[in-house]
Coordinates of N, CA and C in Angstrom, one line a residue:
M47 N -43.8 107.7 77.0 CA -43.5 108.6 76.0 C -44.7 109.6 75.8
D48 N -44.5 110.8 75.6 CA -45.6 111.8 75.5 C -46.3 111.5 74.2
K49 N -47.7 111.8 74.3 CA -48.4 111.8 73.0 C -48.1 113.1 72.3
V50 N -48.1 113.2 71.0 CA -47.8 114.3 70.3 C -49.0 114.9 69.6
L51 N -49.3 116.2 69.9 CA -50.5 116.9 69.4 C -50.1 118.1 68.6
L52 N -50.7 118.2 67.4 CA -50.6 119.4 66.6 C -51.9 120.2 66.7
I53 N -51.8 121.5 67.0 CA -53.0 122.3 67.1 C -52.8 123.5 66.1
T54 N -53.7 123.5 65.1 CA -53.6 124.7 64.1 C -54.3 125.9 64.8
G55 N -53.8 127.0 64.4 CA -54.4 128.2 65.0 C -54.3 128.2 66.6
G56 N -53.1 127.8 67.1 CA -53.0 127.6 68.5 C -52.4 128.8 69.3
S57 N -52.3 130.0 68.7 CA -51.7 131.1 69.4 C -52.7 131.9 70.2
R58 N -54.0 131.7 70.1 CA -55.0 132.5 70.8 C -56.3 131.7 71.0
G59 N -57.1 132.2 71.8 CA -58.5 131.6 72.0 C -58.6 130.2 72.3
I60 N -59.4 129.5 71.6 CA -59.7 128.1 71.8 C -58.4 127.2 71.6
G61 N -57.7 127.6 70.6 CA -56.4 126.8 70.3 C -55.4 126.9 71.4
A62 N -55.2 128.1 71.9 CA -54.3 128.3 73.0 C -54.7 127.6 74.3
A63 N -56.0 127.7 74.6 CA -56.5 127.0 75.8 C -56.4 125.5 75.7
T64 N -56.6 125.0 74.5 CA -56.5 123.6 74.2 C -55.0 123.1 74.4
A65 N -54.1 124.0 73.9 CA -52.7 123.7 74.0 C -52.2 123.6 75.4
R66 N -52.7 124.5 76.2 CA -52.3 124.6 77.7 C -52.9 123.4 78.4
L67 N -54.1 123.0 78.1 CA -54.8 121.9 78.8 C -54.2 120.6 78.4
A68 N -54.0 120.4 77.1 CA -53.4 119.1 76.7 C -52.0 118.9 77.2
A69 N -51.2 120.0 77.2 CA -49.8 119.9 77.8 C -49.9 119.5 79.2
S70 N -50.8 120.0 80.0 CA -50.9 119.7 81.4 C -51.3 118.2 81.6
L71 N -51.8 117.6 80.6 CA -52.2 116.2 80.7 C -51.1 115.3 80.0
G72 N -50.0 115.8 79.6 CA -48.9 115.0 79.2 C -48.6 115.0 77.7
Y73 N -49.4 115.8 76.9 CA -49.1 115.9 75.5 C -47.9 116.8 75.2
A74 N -47.1 116.4 74.3 CA -46.1 117.3 73.7 C -46.9 118.1 72.6
V75 N -46.8 119.4 72.6 CA -47.7 120.2 71.8 C -47.0 121.0 70.7
A76 N -47.4 120.9 69.5 CA -47.0 121.7 68.4 C -48.0 122.8 68.2
I77 N -47.7 124.1 68.3 CA -48.6 125.2 68.2 C -48.4 125.9 66.9
N78 N -49.4 125.7 66.0 CA -49.3 126.3 64.7 C -49.9 127.8 64.8
Y79 N -49.3 128.7 64.0 CA -49.8 130.0 63.9 C -49.5 130.5 62.5
T80 N -50.2 131.6 62.1 CA -50.0 132.2 60.8 C -49.2 133.5 60.8
A81 N -49.5 134.3 61.7 CA -48.9 135.7 61.7 C -48.3 136.1 63.1
N82 N -49.0 135.8 64.2 CA -48.6 136.3 65.5 C -47.6 135.4 66.2
A83 N -46.3 135.5 65.8 CA -45.3 134.6 66.4 C -45.2 134.8 67.9
S84 N -45.2 136.1 68.4 CA -45.1 136.4 69.8 C -46.2 135.7 70.6
A85 N -47.4 135.7 70.1 CA -48.5 135.1 70.9 C -48.3 133.6 70.9
A86 N -47.9 133.0 69.8 CA -47.7 131.6 69.9 C -46.6 131.2 70.8
E87 N -45.5 132.0 70.8 CA -44.4 131.7 71.6 C -44.7 131.9 73.1
E88 N -45.6 132.8 73.4 CA -46.0 133.0 74.8 C -46.8 131.8 75.3
V89 N -47.6 131.2 74.4 CA -48.4 130.0 74.8 C -47.3 128.9 75.1
A90 N -46.4 128.7 74.2 CA -45.3 127.7 74.4 C -44.5 127.9 75.7
R91 N -44.2 129.2 75.9 CA -43.5 129.6 77.1 C -44.2 129.2 78.4
Q92 N -45.5 129.4 78.4 CA -46.4 129.0 79.5 C -46.3 127.5 79.8
I93 N -46.4 126.8 78.7 CA -46.4 125.3 78.8 C -45.0 124.8 79.3
R94 N -43.9 125.4 78.8 CA -42.6 125.0 79.2 C -42.4 125.4 80.7
A95 N -42.9 126.5 81.1 CA -42.8 126.9 82.5 C -43.4 125.9 83.5
Q96 N -44.4 125.2 83.0 CA -45.1 124.2 83.8 C -44.5 122.8 83.6
G97 N -43.3 122.7 82.9 CA -42.6 121.5 82.7 C -43.0 120.7 81.5
G98 N -43.9 121.3 80.6 CA -44.3 120.6 79.4 C -43.4 120.8 78.2
T99 N -43.8 120.2 77.1 CA -43.0 120.3 75.9 C -43.9 121.0 74.9
A100 N -43.3 122.1 74.2 CA -44.1 122.8 73.2 C -43.2 123.4 72.2
I101 N -43.6 123.4 70.9 CA -42.9 124.1 69.9 C -43.9 124.9 69.1
T102 N -43.4 125.9 68.4 CA -44.3 126.7 67.6 C -43.9 126.6 66.1
L103 N -44.9 126.6 65.2 CA -44.6 126.4 63.8 C -45.5 127.3 63.0
R104 N -44.8 128.1 62.2 CA -45.5 129.1 61.3 C -45.9 128.4 60.0
A105 N -47.2 128.4 59.7 CA -47.7 127.9 58.4 C -49.1 128.3 58.2
D106 N -49.4 128.6 56.9 CA -50.7 128.9 56.4 C -51.4 127.6 56.0
V107 N -52.4 127.2 56.7 CA -53.0 125.9 56.5 C -53.6 125.8 55.1
A108 N -53.9 126.9 54.4 CA -54.4 126.9 53.1 C -53.4 126.7 52.0
D109 N -52.1 126.6 52.4 CA -51.0 126.5 51.5 C -50.4 125.1 51.7
E110 N -50.6 124.2 50.7 CA -50.2 122.8 50.8 C -48.7 122.7 51.1
A111 N -47.9 123.4 50.5 CA -46.4 123.3 50.7 C -46.1 123.7 52.2
Q112 N -46.7 124.7 52.7 CA -46.5 125.0 54.1 C -47.0 124.0 55.1
V113 N -48.2 123.4 54.7 CA -48.7 122.3 55.5 C -47.7 121.1 55.6
L114 N -47.2 120.7 54.4 CA -46.3 119.6 54.3 C -45.1 119.9 55.2
G115 N -44.6 121.1 55.1 CA -43.4 121.5 55.9 C -43.7 121.5 57.4
M116 N -44.8 121.9 57.7 CA -45.2 121.9 59.2 C -45.2 120.5 59.7
F117 N -45.8 119.6 59.0 CA -45.9 118.2 59.5 C -44.5 117.6 59.5
Q118 N -43.7 117.9 58.6 CA -42.3 117.4 58.6 C -41.5 117.9 59.8
Q119 N -41.8 119.2 60.2 CA -41.2 119.7 61.4 C -41.7 119.0 62.7
V120 N -43.0 118.7 62.7 CA -43.5 117.9 63.9 C -42.8 116.6 64.0
D121 N -42.7 115.9 62.8 CA -42.0 114.6 62.8 C -40.6 114.7 63.3
A122 N -39.9 115.7 62.9 CA -38.5 115.9 63.2 C -38.2 116.3 64.7
Q123 N -39.1 117.2 65.2 CA -38.9 117.8 66.5 C -39.6 117.0 67.6
L124 N -40.7 116.4 67.3 CA -41.5 115.8 68.4 C -41.7 114.3 68.2
G125 N -41.6 113.8 67.0 CA -41.8 112.4 66.8 C -43.2 112.1 66.2
R126 N -43.6 110.9 66.3 CA -44.8 110.4 65.7 C -46.0 111.1 66.2
L127 N -46.8 111.6 65.3 CA -48.1 112.4 65.7 C -49.1 111.4 66.3
S128 N -49.7 111.9 67.4 CA -50.8 111.1 68.0 C -52.2 111.7 67.8
A129 N -52.2 113.1 67.6 CA -53.5 113.8 67.6 C -53.4 115.1 66.9
L130 N -54.5 115.5 66.3 CA -54.6 116.7 65.5 C -55.9 117.5 66.0
V131 N -55.7 118.8 66.2 CA -56.9 119.6 66.4 C -56.9 120.6 65.3
N132 N -57.9 120.5 64.4 CA -58.0 121.5 63.3 C -58.8 122.7 63.8
N133 N -58.1 123.7 64.4 CA -58.7 124.8 65.0 C -58.6 126.1 64.2
A134 N -57.6 126.2 63.3 CA -57.4 127.4 62.5 C -58.6 127.8 61.7
G135 N -59.0 129.0 61.8 CA -60.2 129.4 61.1 C -60.3 130.9 61.1
V136 N -61.1 131.4 60.1 CA -61.3 132.9 60.0 C -62.8 133.2 59.9
V137 N -63.2 134.4 60.3 CA -64.5 135.0 60.0 C -64.3 136.2 59.2
D138 N -65.3 137.0 58.9 CA -65.1 138.2 58.2 C -66.2 139.2 58.8
V139 N -66.2 140.4 58.3 CA -67.2 141.3 58.8 C -68.6 140.9 58.4
A140 N -69.6 141.3 59.2 CA -71.0 140.9 59.0 C -71.4 141.5 57.6
A141 N -72.0 140.6 56.8 CA -72.5 141.1 55.5 C -73.5 140.1 55.0
R142 N -74.4 140.6 54.1 CA -75.3 139.7 53.4 C -74.6 139.1 52.2
V143 N -75.1 137.9 51.7 CA -74.4 137.2 50.7 C -74.2 138.1 49.4
E144 N -75.2 138.9 49.1 CA -75.1 139.7 47.9 C -74.0 140.7 48.0
Q145 N -73.5 141.0 49.2 CA -72.4 141.9 49.4 C -71.0 141.2 49.4
M146 N -71.0 139.9 49.3 CA -69.7 139.2 49.5 C -69.0 139.1 48.2
S147 N -67.7 139.3 48.2 CA -66.8 139.2 47.1 C -66.4 137.7 46.9
L148 N -66.0 137.4 45.7 CA -65.4 136.0 45.5 C -64.2 135.8 46.3
A149 N -63.3 136.8 46.5 CA -62.1 136.7 47.3 C -62.5 136.3 48.7
R150 N -63.5 136.9 49.3 CA -63.9 136.6 50.6 C -64.4 135.2 50.7
M151 N -65.2 134.7 49.8 CA -65.7 133.4 49.8 C -64.5 132.4 49.7
K152 N -63.6 132.6 48.8 CA -62.5 131.7 48.6 C -61.6 131.6 49.9
R153 N -61.4 132.8 50.5 CA -60.6 132.8 51.7 C -61.3 132.0 52.8
M154 N -62.6 132.1 52.9 CA -63.3 131.4 53.9 C -63.2 129.9 53.8
F155 N -63.3 129.4 52.5 CA -63.3 128.0 52.3 C -61.8 127.5 52.3
D156 N -60.9 128.3 51.7 CA -59.5 127.8 51.7 C -59.0 127.5 53.1
I157 N -59.2 128.4 54.0 CA -58.7 128.3 55.3 C -59.5 127.3 56.2
N158 N -60.8 127.6 56.2 CA -61.7 126.8 57.1 C -62.0 125.4 56.7
V159 N -62.0 125.2 55.4 CA -62.3 123.8 54.9 C -61.1 123.1 54.3
I160 N -60.5 123.7 53.2 CA -59.4 123.0 52.6 C -58.2 122.8 53.6
G161 N -58.0 123.9 54.4 CA -56.9 123.8 55.3 C -57.1 122.6 56.3
S162 N -58.3 122.5 56.8 CA -58.6 121.3 57.7 C -58.4 120.0 57.0
M163 N -58.9 119.9 55.8 CA -58.8 118.7 55.0 C -57.3 118.3 54.7
L164 N -56.5 119.3 54.4 CA -55.1 119.0 54.1 C -54.4 118.5 55.4
C165 N -54.7 119.2 56.5 CA -54.0 118.8 57.8 C -54.5 117.4 58.2
A166 N -55.8 117.1 58.0 CA -56.3 115.8 58.3 C -55.6 114.7 57.4
R167 N -55.5 115.0 56.2 CA -54.8 114.1 55.3 C -53.4 113.7 55.8
E168 N -52.6 114.7 56.1 CA -51.3 114.5 56.6 C -51.3 113.7 57.9
A169 N -52.2 114.0 58.8 CA -52.3 113.3 60.1 C -52.7 111.9 59.8
V170 N -53.6 111.6 58.9 CA -54.0 110.2 58.6 C -52.8 109.4 58.1
R171 N -52.0 110.0 57.2 CA -50.9 109.3 56.6 C -49.9 108.9 57.7
R172 N -49.9 109.6 58.8 CA -48.9 109.3 59.9 C -49.6 108.4 61.0
M173 N -50.8 108.6 61.2 CA -51.5 107.9 62.4 C -52.1 106.5 62.0
S174 N -52.6 106.4 60.8 CA -53.4 105.3 60.4 C -52.6 103.9 60.5
T175 N -53.3 103.0 61.1 CA -52.7 101.6 61.2 C -52.5 101.0 59.8
R176 N -53.3 101.5 58.9 CA -53.2 101.0 57.5 C -51.9 101.4 56.9
H177 N -51.3 102.5 57.4 CA -50.0 103.0 56.9 C -48.9 102.8 57.9
G178 N -49.1 101.9 58.9 CA -48.0 101.5 59.8 C -48.0 102.4 61.1
G179 N -49.0 103.2 61.2 CA -49.1 104.1 62.4 C -49.7 103.4 63.6
A180 N -49.8 104.1 64.7 CA -50.3 103.5 65.9 C -51.7 104.0 66.3
G181 N -52.4 104.7 65.3 CA -53.7 105.2 65.6 C -53.6 106.6 66.2
G182 N -54.8 107.2 66.5 CA -54.8 108.5 67.0 C -56.2 109.1 67.0
A183 N -56.3 110.4 67.1 CA -57.5 111.1 67.2 C -57.4 112.5 66.5
I184 N -58.5 112.9 65.8 CA -58.6 114.2 65.2 C -59.9 114.8 65.7
V185 N -59.7 116.1 66.1 CA -60.9 116.9 66.5 C -60.9 118.1 65.6
N186 N -62.0 118.3 64.9 CA -62.2 119.5 64.1 C -63.1 120.5 64.9
V187 N -62.7 121.8 64.8 CA -63.4 122.8 65.5 C -64.4 123.4 64.5
S188 N -65.7 123.1 64.6 CA -66.7 123.6 63.8 C -67.4 124.8 64.4
S189 N -68.7 124.9 64.3 CA -69.4 126.0 64.9 C -70.9 125.7 64.9
V190 N -71.6 126.1 65.9 CA -73.1 126.0 65.9 C -73.7 126.8 64.7
A191 N -72.9 127.7 64.2 CA -73.3 128.4 63.0 C -73.7 127.5 61.8
S192 N -73.1 126.3 61.8 CA -73.3 125.4 60.7 C -74.8 124.9 60.7
S193 N -75.4 124.9 61.9 CA -76.8 124.5 61.9 C -77.8 125.7 62.0
L194 N -77.3 126.9 62.4 CA -78.1 128.1 62.4 C -78.1 128.9 61.2
G195 N -77.0 128.8 60.4 CA -76.9 129.5 59.1 C -76.3 130.9 59.1
A196 N -76.3 131.6 60.3 CA -75.8 132.9 60.5 C -76.3 133.9 59.5
P197 N -77.6 134.0 59.3 CA -78.2 134.9 58.3 C -77.9 136.4 58.6
G198 N -77.6 137.2 57.6 CA -77.3 138.6 57.8 C -76.0 138.9 58.5
Q199 N -75.2 137.9 58.8 CA -73.9 138.0 59.4 C -72.8 137.4 58.5
Y200 N -72.7 136.1 58.5 CA -71.7 135.4 57.7 C -72.1 134.0 57.3
V201 N -73.0 134.0 56.4 CA -73.5 132.8 55.8 C -72.4 131.9 55.2
D202 N -71.4 132.6 54.7 CA -70.2 131.9 54.1 C -69.5 131.1 55.2
Y203 N -69.3 131.7 56.3 CA -68.6 131.0 57.5 C -69.5 129.8 57.9
A204 N -70.8 130.0 58.0 CA -71.7 128.9 58.4 C -71.6 127.8 57.4
A205 N -71.6 128.1 56.1 CA -71.5 127.1 55.1 C -70.2 126.4 55.2
A206 N -69.1 127.1 55.4 CA -67.8 126.4 55.6 C -67.8 125.4 56.8
K207 N -68.4 125.8 57.9 CA -68.5 125.0 59.0 C -69.4 123.8 58.8
G208 N -70.5 124.0 57.9 CA -71.3 122.9 57.5 C -70.5 121.8 56.8
A209 N -69.6 122.3 55.9 CA -68.7 121.4 55.2 C -67.8 120.6 56.2
I210 N -67.3 121.3 57.2 CA -66.5 120.6 58.3 C -67.3 119.5 59.0
D211 N -68.6 119.8 59.3 CA -69.4 118.8 59.9 C -69.5 117.5 59.0
A212 N -69.8 117.7 57.7 CA -69.9 116.6 56.8 C -68.6 115.9 56.7
F213 N -67.5 116.6 56.6 CA -66.1 116.0 56.5 C -65.9 115.2 57.8
T214 N -66.2 115.7 58.9 CA -66.0 115.0 60.2 C -66.7 113.6 60.2
I215 N -68.0 113.6 59.8 CA -68.8 112.4 59.8 C -68.2 111.4 58.8
G216 N -67.9 111.9 57.6 CA -67.4 111.0 56.6 C -66.0 110.5 56.9
L217 N -65.1 111.3 57.3 CA -63.8 110.8 57.6 C -63.8 109.9 58.8
G218 N -64.6 110.2 59.8 CA -64.7 109.4 61.0 C -65.1 108.0 60.6
R219 N -66.1 107.9 59.8 CA -66.6 106.6 59.3 C -65.6 105.9 58.4
E220 N -64.9 106.6 57.6 CA -63.9 106.1 56.8 C -62.7 105.4 57.5
L221 N -62.4 106.0 58.7 CA -61.2 105.6 59.5 C -61.6 104.7 60.6
T222 N -62.8 104.1 60.7 CA -63.1 103.4 61.9 C -62.2 102.2 62.1
L223 N -61.7 101.6 61.1 CA -60.8 100.4 61.2 C -59.3 100.7 61.1
D224 N -59.0 102.0 61.1 CA -57.6 102.5 60.9 C -57.1 103.0 62.2
G225 N -57.8 102.8 63.3 CA -57.3 103.2 64.6 C -57.4 104.7 64.9
I226 N -58.1 105.4 64.1 CA -58.3 106.9 64.2 C -59.7 107.3 64.4
R227 N -60.0 108.0 65.5 CA -61.3 108.6 65.7 C -61.3 110.0 65.3
V228 N -62.4 110.4 64.7 CA -62.6 111.8 64.2 C -63.9 112.4 64.7
N229 N -63.8 113.5 65.4 CA -65.0 114.2 65.9 C -64.9 115.7 65.7
A230 N -66.0 116.4 66.0 CA -65.9 117.8 65.9 C -66.6 118.4 67.2
V231 N -66.1 119.5 67.6 CA -66.9 120.3 68.6 C -67.5 121.5 67.8
R232 N -68.7 121.9 68.2 CA -69.4 123.0 67.6 C -69.6 124.1 68.7
P233 N -68.7 125.0 68.9 CA -68.9 126.0 69.9 C -70.0 126.9 69.5
G234 N -70.7 127.5 70.6 CA -71.6 128.6 70.4 C -70.9 129.9 70.5
V235 N -71.5 130.8 71.2 CA -70.9 132.1 71.4 C -69.8 132.0 72.5
I236 N -68.6 132.1 72.1 CA -67.4 132.0 73.0 C -66.7 133.3 73.0
D237 N -66.3 133.7 74.2 CA -65.7 135.0 74.4 C -64.2 134.9 74.0
T238 N -63.8 135.0 72.7 CA -62.5 135.0 72.3 C -62.2 136.1 71.3
E239 N -60.9 136.2 70.9 CA -60.5 137.4 70.1 C -61.0 137.3 68.6
I240 N -61.6 136.1 68.2 CA -62.1 136.0 66.9 C -63.1 137.0 66.5
H241 N -63.9 137.4 67.5 CA -65.0 138.4 67.2 C -64.4 139.7 66.7
A242 N -63.3 140.1 67.3 CA -62.6 141.4 66.9 C -62.2 141.3 65.4
S243 N -61.7 140.1 65.0 CA -61.3 140.0 63.6 C -62.4 140.1 62.6
G244 N -63.6 139.9 63.1 CA -64.8 140.1 62.3 C -65.4 141.5 62.5
G245 N -64.7 142.4 63.2 CA -65.2 143.8 63.4 C -66.2 143.9 64.5
Q246 N -66.4 142.9 65.4 CA -67.3 143.0 66.5 C -66.7 142.5 67.8
P247 N -65.8 143.3 68.3 CA -65.0 142.8 69.5 C -65.9 142.5 70.7
D248 N -67.1 143.2 70.8 CA -67.9 143.0 72.0 C -69.1 142.0 71.7
R249 N -69.0 141.3 70.6 CA -70.2 140.5 70.1 C -70.6 139.5 71.2
A250 N -69.6 138.8 71.8 CA -70.0 137.7 72.8 C -70.8 138.3 73.9
R251 N -70.4 139.4 74.5 CA -71.1 140.0 75.6 C -72.4 140.6 75.2
Q252 N -72.5 141.1 74.0 CA -73.7 141.7 73.5 C -74.8 140.7 73.3
L253 N -74.4 139.5 72.9 CA -75.3 138.4 72.7 C -75.7 137.6 73.9
A254 N -75.0 137.9 75.0 CA -75.3 137.1 76.3 C -76.7 137.1 76.7
P255 N -77.5 138.2 76.7 CA -78.9 138.2 77.1 C -79.8 137.2 76.3
Q256 N -79.3 136.9 75.0 CA -80.1 136.1 74.2 C -79.8 134.6 74.4
L257 N -78.8 134.3 75.2 CA -78.4 132.9 75.3 C -79.1 132.2 76.5
P258 N -79.4 130.9 76.5 CA -80.0 130.3 77.6 C -79.3 130.4 78.9
M259 N -78.0 130.4 78.9 CA -77.2 130.6 80.1 C -76.9 132.0 80.5
Q260 N -77.3 132.9 79.6 CA -77.2 134.4 79.8 C -75.7 134.8 79.9
R261 N -74.8 134.0 79.3 CA -73.4 134.3 79.3 C -72.7 133.6 78.1
P262 N -71.7 134.2 77.6 CA -70.9 133.5 76.6 C -70.0 132.4 77.2
G263 N -69.6 131.4 76.4 CA -68.7 130.4 76.9 C -67.3 130.9 77.0
T264 N -66.4 130.2 77.6 CA -65.0 130.5 77.6 C -64.2 129.5 76.7
A265 N -63.0 130.0 76.3 CA -62.1 129.1 75.5 C -61.8 127.8 76.3
E266 N -61.6 128.0 77.6 CA -61.3 126.8 78.4 C -62.4 125.8 78.5
E267 N -63.6 126.2 78.4 CA -64.7 125.3 78.4 C -64.8 124.5 77.1
V268 N -64.5 125.1 76.0 CA -64.4 124.4 74.8 C -63.2 123.4 74.8
A269 N -62.1 123.9 75.3 CA -60.9 123.1 75.4 C -61.1 121.8 76.1
Q270 N -61.9 121.8 77.2 CA -62.2 120.6 77.9 C -62.9 119.6 77.1
A271 N -63.8 120.0 76.2 CA -64.5 119.1 75.3 C -63.6 118.5 74.3
I272 N -62.7 119.4 73.7 CA -61.8 118.9 72.7 C -60.8 117.9 73.3
V273 N -60.3 118.2 74.5 CA -59.3 117.2 75.0 C -60.0 115.9 75.4
W274 N -61.2 116.0 75.9 CA -62.0 114.7 76.2 C -62.1 113.9 74.9
L275 N -62.4 114.5 73.8 CA -62.6 113.8 72.5 C -61.3 113.2 72.0
L276 N -60.2 113.9 72.4 CA -58.9 113.3 72.0 C -58.5 112.1 72.9
S277 N -59.0 112.0 74.1 CA -58.6 111.1 75.1 C -59.2 109.7 74.9
D278 N -58.6 108.7 75.6 CA -59.1 107.4 75.6 C -60.5 107.3 76.3
A279 N -60.8 108.3 77.1 CA -62.2 108.3 77.7 C -63.3 108.4 76.7
A280 N -62.9 108.9 75.4 CA -63.9 108.9 74.3 C -63.7 107.8 73.3
S281 N -63.2 106.7 73.8 CA -62.8 105.6 72.9 C -63.9 105.1 72.0
Y282 N -65.1 105.2 72.4 CA -66.3 104.7 71.5 C -67.0 105.9 70.8
T283 N -66.4 107.0 70.8 CA -67.0 108.2 70.1 C -66.2 108.6 68.9
T284 N -66.9 108.5 67.7 CA -66.3 108.9 66.5 C -67.4 109.3 65.5
A285 N -67.0 110.1 64.5 CA -67.9 110.6 63.5 C -69.1 111.4 64.2
S286 N -68.8 112.1 65.3 CA -69.8 112.7 66.1 C -69.5 114.2 66.2
L287 N -70.6 115.0 66.4 CA -70.5 116.4 66.5 C -71.0 116.8 67.9
L288 N -70.1 117.4 68.7 CA -70.4 117.8 70.1 C -70.7 119.3 70.2
D289 N -71.9 119.7 70.6 CA -72.2 121.1 70.7 C -71.8 121.6 72.1
V290 N -71.1 122.7 72.1 CA -70.7 123.3 73.4 C -71.2 124.8 73.3
T291 N -72.5 124.9 73.6 CA -73.2 126.1 73.2 C -74.0 126.8 74.4
G292 N -73.9 126.2 75.6 CA -74.7 126.7 76.7 C -76.2 126.6 76.4
G293 N -76.5 125.6 75.6 CA -78.0 125.4 75.3 C -78.5 126.1 74.1
R294 N -77.7 126.8 73.4 CA -78.2 127.6 72.3 C -78.8 126.8 71.2

């Protein structure tokens, strides 16, 4: 029987790359998206074309009712959940903290932190051996910004990812006897569409000369780390933060 994986924010970038890689390794994949239905369906189409199983689910992870509905759809269409990748996230335009509105700060934490916690809660309710589940794995997508702070750019984003790091460590330790491993990957500068949403579409290439490897990473390179953490090959790894930064 296929393992069942839910990926939030799976229509582009790291989420889409993870969906394709996991499907190639036998996971049935649920691809969550918020707005771009055609992009999510294209990822699913690519997976199906290779003989895999994929569905798409629209839900805003910051909305509890939508999260509950999304997990119910996974239950109904794919069966018992085996794994969760909390990848959905947002950035905003570069700004100093004194320029940031309350609405921006709330959006940053509602999606990047509360959304991940809500999804993790629902995954635990399904996967935990304490609740009759068969165990599983959760990978949270954090960022190296959590340790760098992102001054003058998006301190709010860095702070949100710092919260994800703490959540990963705490939840991982909380679930050690429940059959669930919880880890995070902390990507560095990765060449994906997220930079455009922050108003800097060329940011990854512009920063390349400052990076030890002199190049940004790819979504596929981060996906490899995520899928390893989901796999039985990482059976003794939990409550851990894995940097995928090219040495940054």
